[in-house]
mmCIF file of C-alpha atoms in Angstrom:
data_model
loop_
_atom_site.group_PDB
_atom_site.id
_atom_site.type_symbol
_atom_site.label_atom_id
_atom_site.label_comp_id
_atom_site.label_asym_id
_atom_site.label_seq_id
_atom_site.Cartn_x
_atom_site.Cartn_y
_atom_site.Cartn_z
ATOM 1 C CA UNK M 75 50.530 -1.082 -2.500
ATOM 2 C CA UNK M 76 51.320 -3.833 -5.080
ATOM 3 C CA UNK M 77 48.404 -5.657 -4.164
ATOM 4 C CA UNK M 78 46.050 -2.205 -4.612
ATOM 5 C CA UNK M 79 47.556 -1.951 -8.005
ATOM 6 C CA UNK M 80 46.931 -5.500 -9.085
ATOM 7 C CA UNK M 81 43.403 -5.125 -7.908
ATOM 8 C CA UNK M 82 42.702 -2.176 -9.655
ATOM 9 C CA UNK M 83 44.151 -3.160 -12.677
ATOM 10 C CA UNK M 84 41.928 -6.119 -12.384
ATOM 11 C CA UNK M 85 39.155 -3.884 -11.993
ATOM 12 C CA UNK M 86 39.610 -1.528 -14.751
ATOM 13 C CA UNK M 87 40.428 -4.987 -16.924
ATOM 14 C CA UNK M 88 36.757 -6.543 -15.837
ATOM 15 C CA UNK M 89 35.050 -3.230 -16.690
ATOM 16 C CA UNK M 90 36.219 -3.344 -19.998
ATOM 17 C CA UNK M 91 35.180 -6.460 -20.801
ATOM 18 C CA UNK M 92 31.653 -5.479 -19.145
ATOM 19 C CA UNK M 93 31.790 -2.741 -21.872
ATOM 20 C CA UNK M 94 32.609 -4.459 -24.698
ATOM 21 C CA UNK M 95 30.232 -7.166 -23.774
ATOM 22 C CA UNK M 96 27.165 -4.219 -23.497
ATOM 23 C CA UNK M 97 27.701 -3.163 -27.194
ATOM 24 C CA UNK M 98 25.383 -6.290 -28.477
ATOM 25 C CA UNK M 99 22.470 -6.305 -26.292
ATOM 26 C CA UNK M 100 22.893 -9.004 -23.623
ATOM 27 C CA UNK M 101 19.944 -11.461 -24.515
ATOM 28 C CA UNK M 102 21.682 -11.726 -28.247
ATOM 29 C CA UNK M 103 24.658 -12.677 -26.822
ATOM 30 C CA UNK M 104 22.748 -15.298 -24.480
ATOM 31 C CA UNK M 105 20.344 -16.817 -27.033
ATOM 32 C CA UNK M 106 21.516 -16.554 -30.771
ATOM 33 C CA UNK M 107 25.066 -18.039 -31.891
ATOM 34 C CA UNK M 108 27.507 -16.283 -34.406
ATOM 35 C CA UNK M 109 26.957 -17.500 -37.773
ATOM 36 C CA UNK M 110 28.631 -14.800 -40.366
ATOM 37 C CA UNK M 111 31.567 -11.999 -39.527
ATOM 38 C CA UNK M 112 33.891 -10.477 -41.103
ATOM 39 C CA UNK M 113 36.806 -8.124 -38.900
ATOM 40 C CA UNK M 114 38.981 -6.955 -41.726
ATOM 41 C CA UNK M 115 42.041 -8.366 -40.487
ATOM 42 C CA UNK M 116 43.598 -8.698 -43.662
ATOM 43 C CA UNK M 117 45.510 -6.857 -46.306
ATOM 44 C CA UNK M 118 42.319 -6.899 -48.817
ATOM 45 C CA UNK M 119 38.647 -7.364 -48.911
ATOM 46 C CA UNK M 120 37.499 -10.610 -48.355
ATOM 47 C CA UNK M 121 36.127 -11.169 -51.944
ATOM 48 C CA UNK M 122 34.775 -14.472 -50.713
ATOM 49 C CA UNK M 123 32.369 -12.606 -48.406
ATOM 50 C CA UNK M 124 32.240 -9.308 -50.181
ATOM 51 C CA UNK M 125 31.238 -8.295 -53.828
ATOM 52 C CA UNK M 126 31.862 -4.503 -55.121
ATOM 53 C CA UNK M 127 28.696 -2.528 -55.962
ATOM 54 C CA UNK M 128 28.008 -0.204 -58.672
ATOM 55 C CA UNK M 129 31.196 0.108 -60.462
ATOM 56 C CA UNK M 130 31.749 2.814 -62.428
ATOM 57 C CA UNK M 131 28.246 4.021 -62.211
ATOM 58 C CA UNK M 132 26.800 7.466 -60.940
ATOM 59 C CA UNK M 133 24.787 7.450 -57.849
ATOM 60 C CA UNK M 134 23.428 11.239 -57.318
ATOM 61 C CA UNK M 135 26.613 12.993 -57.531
ATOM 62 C CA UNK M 136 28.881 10.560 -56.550
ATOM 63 C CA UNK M 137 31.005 7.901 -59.466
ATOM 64 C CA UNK M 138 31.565 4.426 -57.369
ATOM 65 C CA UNK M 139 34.406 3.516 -57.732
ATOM 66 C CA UNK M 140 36.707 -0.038 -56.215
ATOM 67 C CA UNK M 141 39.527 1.689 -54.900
ATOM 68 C CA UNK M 142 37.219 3.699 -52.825
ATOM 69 C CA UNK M 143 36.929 0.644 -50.405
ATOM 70 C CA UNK M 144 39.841 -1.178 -48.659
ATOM 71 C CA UNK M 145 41.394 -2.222 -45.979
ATOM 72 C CA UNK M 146 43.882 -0.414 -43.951
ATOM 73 C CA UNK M 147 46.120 -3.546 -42.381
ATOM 74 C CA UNK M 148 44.748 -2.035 -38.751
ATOM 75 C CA UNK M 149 41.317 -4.435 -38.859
ATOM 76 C CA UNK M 150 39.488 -1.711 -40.261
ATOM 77 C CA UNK M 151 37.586 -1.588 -44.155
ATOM 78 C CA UNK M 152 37.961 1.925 -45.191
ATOM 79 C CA UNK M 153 35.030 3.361 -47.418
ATOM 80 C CA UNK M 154 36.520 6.650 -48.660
ATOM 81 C CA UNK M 155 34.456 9.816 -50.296
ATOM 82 C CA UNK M 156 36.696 11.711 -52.338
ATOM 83 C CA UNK M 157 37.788 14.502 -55.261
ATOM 84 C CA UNK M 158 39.165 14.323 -57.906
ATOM 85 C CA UNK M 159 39.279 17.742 -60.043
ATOM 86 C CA UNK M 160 35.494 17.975 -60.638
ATOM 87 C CA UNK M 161 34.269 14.408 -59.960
ATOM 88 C CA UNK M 162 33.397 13.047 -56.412
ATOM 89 C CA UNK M 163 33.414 9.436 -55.709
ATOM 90 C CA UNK M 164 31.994 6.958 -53.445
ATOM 91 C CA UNK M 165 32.154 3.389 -52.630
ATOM 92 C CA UNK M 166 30.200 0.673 -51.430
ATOM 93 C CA UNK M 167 30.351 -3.436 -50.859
ATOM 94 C CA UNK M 168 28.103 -5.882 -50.209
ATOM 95 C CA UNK M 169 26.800 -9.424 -50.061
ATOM 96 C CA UNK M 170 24.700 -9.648 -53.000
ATOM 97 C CA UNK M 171 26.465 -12.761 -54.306
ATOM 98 C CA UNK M 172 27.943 -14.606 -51.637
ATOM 99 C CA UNK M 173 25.940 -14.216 -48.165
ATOM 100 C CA UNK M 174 21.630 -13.394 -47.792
ATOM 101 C CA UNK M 175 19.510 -14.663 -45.176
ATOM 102 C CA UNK M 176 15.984 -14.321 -43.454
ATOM 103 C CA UNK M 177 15.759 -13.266 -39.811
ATOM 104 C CA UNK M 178 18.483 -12.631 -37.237
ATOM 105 C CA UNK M 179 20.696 -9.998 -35.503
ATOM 106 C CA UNK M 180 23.230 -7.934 -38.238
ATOM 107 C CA UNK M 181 25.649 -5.799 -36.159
ATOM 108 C CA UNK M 182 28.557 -3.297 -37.408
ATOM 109 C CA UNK M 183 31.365 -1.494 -35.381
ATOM 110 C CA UNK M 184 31.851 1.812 -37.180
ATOM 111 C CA UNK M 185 33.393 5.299 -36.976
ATOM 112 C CA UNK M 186 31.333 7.947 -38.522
ATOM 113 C CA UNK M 187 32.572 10.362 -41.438
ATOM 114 C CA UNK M 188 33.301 14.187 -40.131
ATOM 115 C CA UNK M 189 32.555 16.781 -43.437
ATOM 116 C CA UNK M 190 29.650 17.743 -44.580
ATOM 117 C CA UNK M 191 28.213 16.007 -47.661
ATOM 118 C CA UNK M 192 28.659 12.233 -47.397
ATOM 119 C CA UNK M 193 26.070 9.962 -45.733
ATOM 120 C CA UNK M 194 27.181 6.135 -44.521
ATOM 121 C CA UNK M 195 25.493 3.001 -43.940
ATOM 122 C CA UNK M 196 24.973 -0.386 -42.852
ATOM 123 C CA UNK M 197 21.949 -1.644 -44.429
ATOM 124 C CA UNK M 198 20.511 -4.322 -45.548
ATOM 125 C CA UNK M 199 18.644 -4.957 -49.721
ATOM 126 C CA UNK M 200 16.287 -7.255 -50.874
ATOM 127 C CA UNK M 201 17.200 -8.273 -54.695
ATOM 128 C CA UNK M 202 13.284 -7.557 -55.573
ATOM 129 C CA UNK M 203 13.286 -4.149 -53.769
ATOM 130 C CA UNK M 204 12.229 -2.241 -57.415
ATOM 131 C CA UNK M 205 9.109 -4.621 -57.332
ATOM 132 C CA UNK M 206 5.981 -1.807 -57.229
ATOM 133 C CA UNK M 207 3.413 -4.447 -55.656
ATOM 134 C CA UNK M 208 3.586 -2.968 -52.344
ATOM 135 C CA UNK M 209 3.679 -6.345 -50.265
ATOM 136 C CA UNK M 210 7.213 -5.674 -48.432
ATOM 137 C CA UNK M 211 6.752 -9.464 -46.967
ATOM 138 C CA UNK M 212 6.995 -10.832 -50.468
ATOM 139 C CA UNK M 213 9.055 -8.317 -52.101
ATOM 140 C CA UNK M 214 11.551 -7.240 -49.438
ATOM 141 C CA UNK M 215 12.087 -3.781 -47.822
ATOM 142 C CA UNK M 216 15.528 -1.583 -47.447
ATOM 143 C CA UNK M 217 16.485 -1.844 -44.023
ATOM 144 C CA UNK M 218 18.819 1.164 -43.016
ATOM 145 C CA UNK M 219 20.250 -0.492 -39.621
ATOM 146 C CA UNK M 220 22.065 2.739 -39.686
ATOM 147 C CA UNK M 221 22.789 6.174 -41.246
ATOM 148 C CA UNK M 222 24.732 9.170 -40.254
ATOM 149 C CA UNK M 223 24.922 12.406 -41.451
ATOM 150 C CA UNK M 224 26.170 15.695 -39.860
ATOM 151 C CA UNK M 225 23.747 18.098 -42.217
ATOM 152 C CA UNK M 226 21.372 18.236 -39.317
ATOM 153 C CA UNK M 227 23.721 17.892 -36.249
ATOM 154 C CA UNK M 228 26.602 15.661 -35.416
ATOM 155 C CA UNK M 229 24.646 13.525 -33.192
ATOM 156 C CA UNK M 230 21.875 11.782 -35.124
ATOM 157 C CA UNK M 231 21.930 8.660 -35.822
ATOM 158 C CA UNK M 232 18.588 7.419 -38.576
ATOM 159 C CA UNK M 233 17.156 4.331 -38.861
ATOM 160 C CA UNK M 234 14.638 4.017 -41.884
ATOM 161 C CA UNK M 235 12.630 1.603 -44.072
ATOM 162 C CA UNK M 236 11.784 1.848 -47.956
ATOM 163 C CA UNK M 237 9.823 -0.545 -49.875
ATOM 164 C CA UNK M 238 7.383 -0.741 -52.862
ATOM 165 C CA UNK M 239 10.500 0.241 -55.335
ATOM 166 C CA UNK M 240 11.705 3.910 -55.518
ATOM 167 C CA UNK M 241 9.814 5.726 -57.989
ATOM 168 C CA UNK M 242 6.281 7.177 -57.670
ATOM 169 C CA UNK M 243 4.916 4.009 -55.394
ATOM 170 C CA UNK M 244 7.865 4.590 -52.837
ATOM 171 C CA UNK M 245 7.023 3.928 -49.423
ATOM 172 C CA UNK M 246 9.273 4.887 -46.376
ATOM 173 C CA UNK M 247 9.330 4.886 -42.407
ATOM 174 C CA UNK M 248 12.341 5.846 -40.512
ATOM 175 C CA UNK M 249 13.074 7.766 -37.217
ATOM 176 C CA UNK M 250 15.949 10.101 -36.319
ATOM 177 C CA UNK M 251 17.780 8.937 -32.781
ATOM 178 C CA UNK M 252 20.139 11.865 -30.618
ATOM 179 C CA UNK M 253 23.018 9.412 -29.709
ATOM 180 C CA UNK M 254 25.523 12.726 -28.130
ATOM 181 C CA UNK M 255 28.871 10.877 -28.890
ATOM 182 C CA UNK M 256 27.973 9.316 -31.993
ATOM 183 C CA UNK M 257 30.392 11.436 -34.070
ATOM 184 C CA UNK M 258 33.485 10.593 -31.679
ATOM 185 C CA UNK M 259 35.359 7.163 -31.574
ATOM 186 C CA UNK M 260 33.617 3.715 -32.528
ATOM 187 C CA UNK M 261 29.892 2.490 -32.043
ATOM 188 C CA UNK M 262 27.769 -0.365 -32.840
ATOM 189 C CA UNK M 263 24.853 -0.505 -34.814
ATOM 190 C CA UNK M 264 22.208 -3.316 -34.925
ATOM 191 C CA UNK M 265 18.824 -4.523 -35.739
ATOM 192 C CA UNK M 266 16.962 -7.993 -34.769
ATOM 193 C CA UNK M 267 15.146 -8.667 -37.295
ATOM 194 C CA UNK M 268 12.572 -11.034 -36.461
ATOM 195 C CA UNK M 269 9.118 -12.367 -38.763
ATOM 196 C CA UNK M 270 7.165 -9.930 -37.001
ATOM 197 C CA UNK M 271 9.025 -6.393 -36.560
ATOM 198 C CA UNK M 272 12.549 -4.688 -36.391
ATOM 199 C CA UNK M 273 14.070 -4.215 -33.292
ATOM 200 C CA UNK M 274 17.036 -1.449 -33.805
ATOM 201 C CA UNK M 275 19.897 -0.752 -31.196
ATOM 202 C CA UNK M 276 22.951 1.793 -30.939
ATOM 203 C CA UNK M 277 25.901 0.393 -28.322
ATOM 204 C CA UNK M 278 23.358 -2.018 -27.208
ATOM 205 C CA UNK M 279 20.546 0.018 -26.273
ATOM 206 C CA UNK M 280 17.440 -0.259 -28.457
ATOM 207 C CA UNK M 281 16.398 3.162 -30.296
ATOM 208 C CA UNK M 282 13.490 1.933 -32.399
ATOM 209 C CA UNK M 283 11.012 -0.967 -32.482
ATOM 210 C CA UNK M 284 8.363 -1.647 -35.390
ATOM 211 C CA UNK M 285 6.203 -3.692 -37.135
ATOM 212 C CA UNK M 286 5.727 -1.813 -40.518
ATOM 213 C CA UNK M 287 7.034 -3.723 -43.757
ATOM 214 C CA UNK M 288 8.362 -6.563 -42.465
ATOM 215 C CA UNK M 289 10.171 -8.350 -45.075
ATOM 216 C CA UNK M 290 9.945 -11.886 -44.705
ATOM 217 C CA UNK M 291 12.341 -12.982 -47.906
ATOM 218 C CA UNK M 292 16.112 -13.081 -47.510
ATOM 219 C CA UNK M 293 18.440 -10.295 -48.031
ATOM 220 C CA UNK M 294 22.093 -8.976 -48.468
ATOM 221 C CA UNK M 295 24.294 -6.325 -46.369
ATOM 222 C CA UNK M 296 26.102 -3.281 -47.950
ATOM 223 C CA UNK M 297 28.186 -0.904 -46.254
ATOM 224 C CA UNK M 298 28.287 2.109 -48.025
ATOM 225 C CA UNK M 299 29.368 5.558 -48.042
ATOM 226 C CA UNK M 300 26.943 7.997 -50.521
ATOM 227 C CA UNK M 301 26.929 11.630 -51.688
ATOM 228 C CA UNK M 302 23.297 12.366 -52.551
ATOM 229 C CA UNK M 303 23.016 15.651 -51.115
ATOM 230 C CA UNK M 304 20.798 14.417 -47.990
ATOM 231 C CA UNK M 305 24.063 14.672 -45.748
ATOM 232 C CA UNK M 306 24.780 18.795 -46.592
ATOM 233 C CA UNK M 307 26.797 20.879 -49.311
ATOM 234 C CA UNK M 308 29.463 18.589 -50.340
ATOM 235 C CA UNK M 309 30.924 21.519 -52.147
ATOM 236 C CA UNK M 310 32.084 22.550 -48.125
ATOM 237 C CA UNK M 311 33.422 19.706 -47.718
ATOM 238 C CA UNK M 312 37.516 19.160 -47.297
ATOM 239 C CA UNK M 313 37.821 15.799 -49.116
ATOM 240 C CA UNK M 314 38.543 12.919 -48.711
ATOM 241 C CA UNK M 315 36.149 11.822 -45.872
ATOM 242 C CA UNK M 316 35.954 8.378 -44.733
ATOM 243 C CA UNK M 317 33.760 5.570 -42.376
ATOM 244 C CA UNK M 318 35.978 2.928 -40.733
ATOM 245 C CA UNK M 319 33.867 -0.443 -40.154
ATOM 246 C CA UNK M 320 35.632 -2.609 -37.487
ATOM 247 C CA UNK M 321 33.253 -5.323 -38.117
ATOM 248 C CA UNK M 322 30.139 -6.912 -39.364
ATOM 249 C CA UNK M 323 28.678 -9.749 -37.239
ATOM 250 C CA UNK M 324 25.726 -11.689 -38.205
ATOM 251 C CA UNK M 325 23.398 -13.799 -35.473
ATOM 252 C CA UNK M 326 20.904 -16.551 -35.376
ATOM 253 C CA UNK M 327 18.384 -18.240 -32.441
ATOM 254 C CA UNK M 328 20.384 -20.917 -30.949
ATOM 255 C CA UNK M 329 17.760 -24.059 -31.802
ATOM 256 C CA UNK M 330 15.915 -25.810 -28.685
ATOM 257 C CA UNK M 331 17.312 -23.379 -26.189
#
């Protein structure tokens, strides 16, 4: 009976690692190396790797604001929506000033938001993006590796493009993905991002391939969590709502393999 136990303790132990291992798709793991991560195992952001975003200003309805975003001493950064009296606010980081590159696999490990109202992301900016000369290789395109909202169901999962600024000349592609599960417990979210199209995946399996602005300057990540009024009436909403990230992981093709 001891024996039995061991070997099904062994079993359940190898599955798990079989799982975790199937979150980044299996020929990343095999042919790009780790180059960038960050798994919030500290007792504050990393301000090496991180910058805050938007201080102080408005963004739709929401005031950004730094103590909106931090870590909870669990491995986790916290982005928090919240109320006070009659303001909302938001909060957001990102790489602007410490970490871009060109090309590559960005993953994230996050656990949705559950009111109505706030929208989170892991996406990734190009630092010309307002440039209206519709040429996303030269100018850079918003790539949303991820966005979830529960306005439309609590199982959607959107992956979208924008490019060409965001005024009149605003371009956009995107697709909605049904991932049932998405809401509950932690998922991963990546895209390969290659010189000739973006290759998205949710736990590992891809949701979305194309070719259409393919930006082919570096860019930054931001994690983010909004109130815009695309994710459903905020004013339903029992605030404060929150995204957990676990982690951000950043990949490049291994040379002459």
């Amino acid at each position: 009976m001891k024996k039995l136990k061991i070997a099904v303790t062994l079993a359940f132990f190898a599955f798990g690692l079989v799982a975790i291992k199937a979150q980044t798709p299996e020929h990343i793991l095999k042919d790009y190396e780790l180059v960038w991560s960050d798994d919030f195992n500290g007792q504050t952001i990393d301000t090496l790797k991180w910058n805050y975003r938007d201080t102080g200003n408005k963004r739709n309805v929401g005031y950004v604001r730094t103590d909106n975003c931090f870590v909870d001493g669990k491995g986790h950064l916290v982005i928090k929506v919240a109320q006070v009296d009659s303001m909302y606010t938001i909060g957001q980081i990102g790489t602007q000033n410490t970490f871009m590159t060109r090309y590559g696999y960005f993953e994230c490990r996050a656990q949705m938001n559950v009111q109505p109202g706030p929208h989170v992301a892991f996406w990734l900016q190009s630092p010309t993006i307002h440039e209206e000369k519709d040429n996303p290789q030269q100018y850079g395109t918003e790539i949303d590796i991820f966005e979830y909202h529960i306005a439309e169901g609590l199982n959607n999962v959107y992956h979208n493009l924008h490019w060409n600024g965001y005024k009149q000349k605003h371009q956009h592609a995107g697709t909605k993905v049904k991932v049932d599960g998405i809401n509950r417990g932690f998922h991963t979210f990546g895209v390969e991002w290659t010189k000739d199209e973006y290759i998205f995946y949710v736990d590992g399996i891809e949701t979305w391939r194309t070719q259409e602005a393919v930006s082919n300057i570096e860019e930054y990540m931001i994690l983010s969590a909004e109130l815009t009024g695309w994710g459903g009436d905020y004013r339903k909403a029992d605030f404060p709502d929150q995204v957990l990230f676990d982690y951000v992981r950043v990949y490049k093709p291994v040379q002459n393999k």
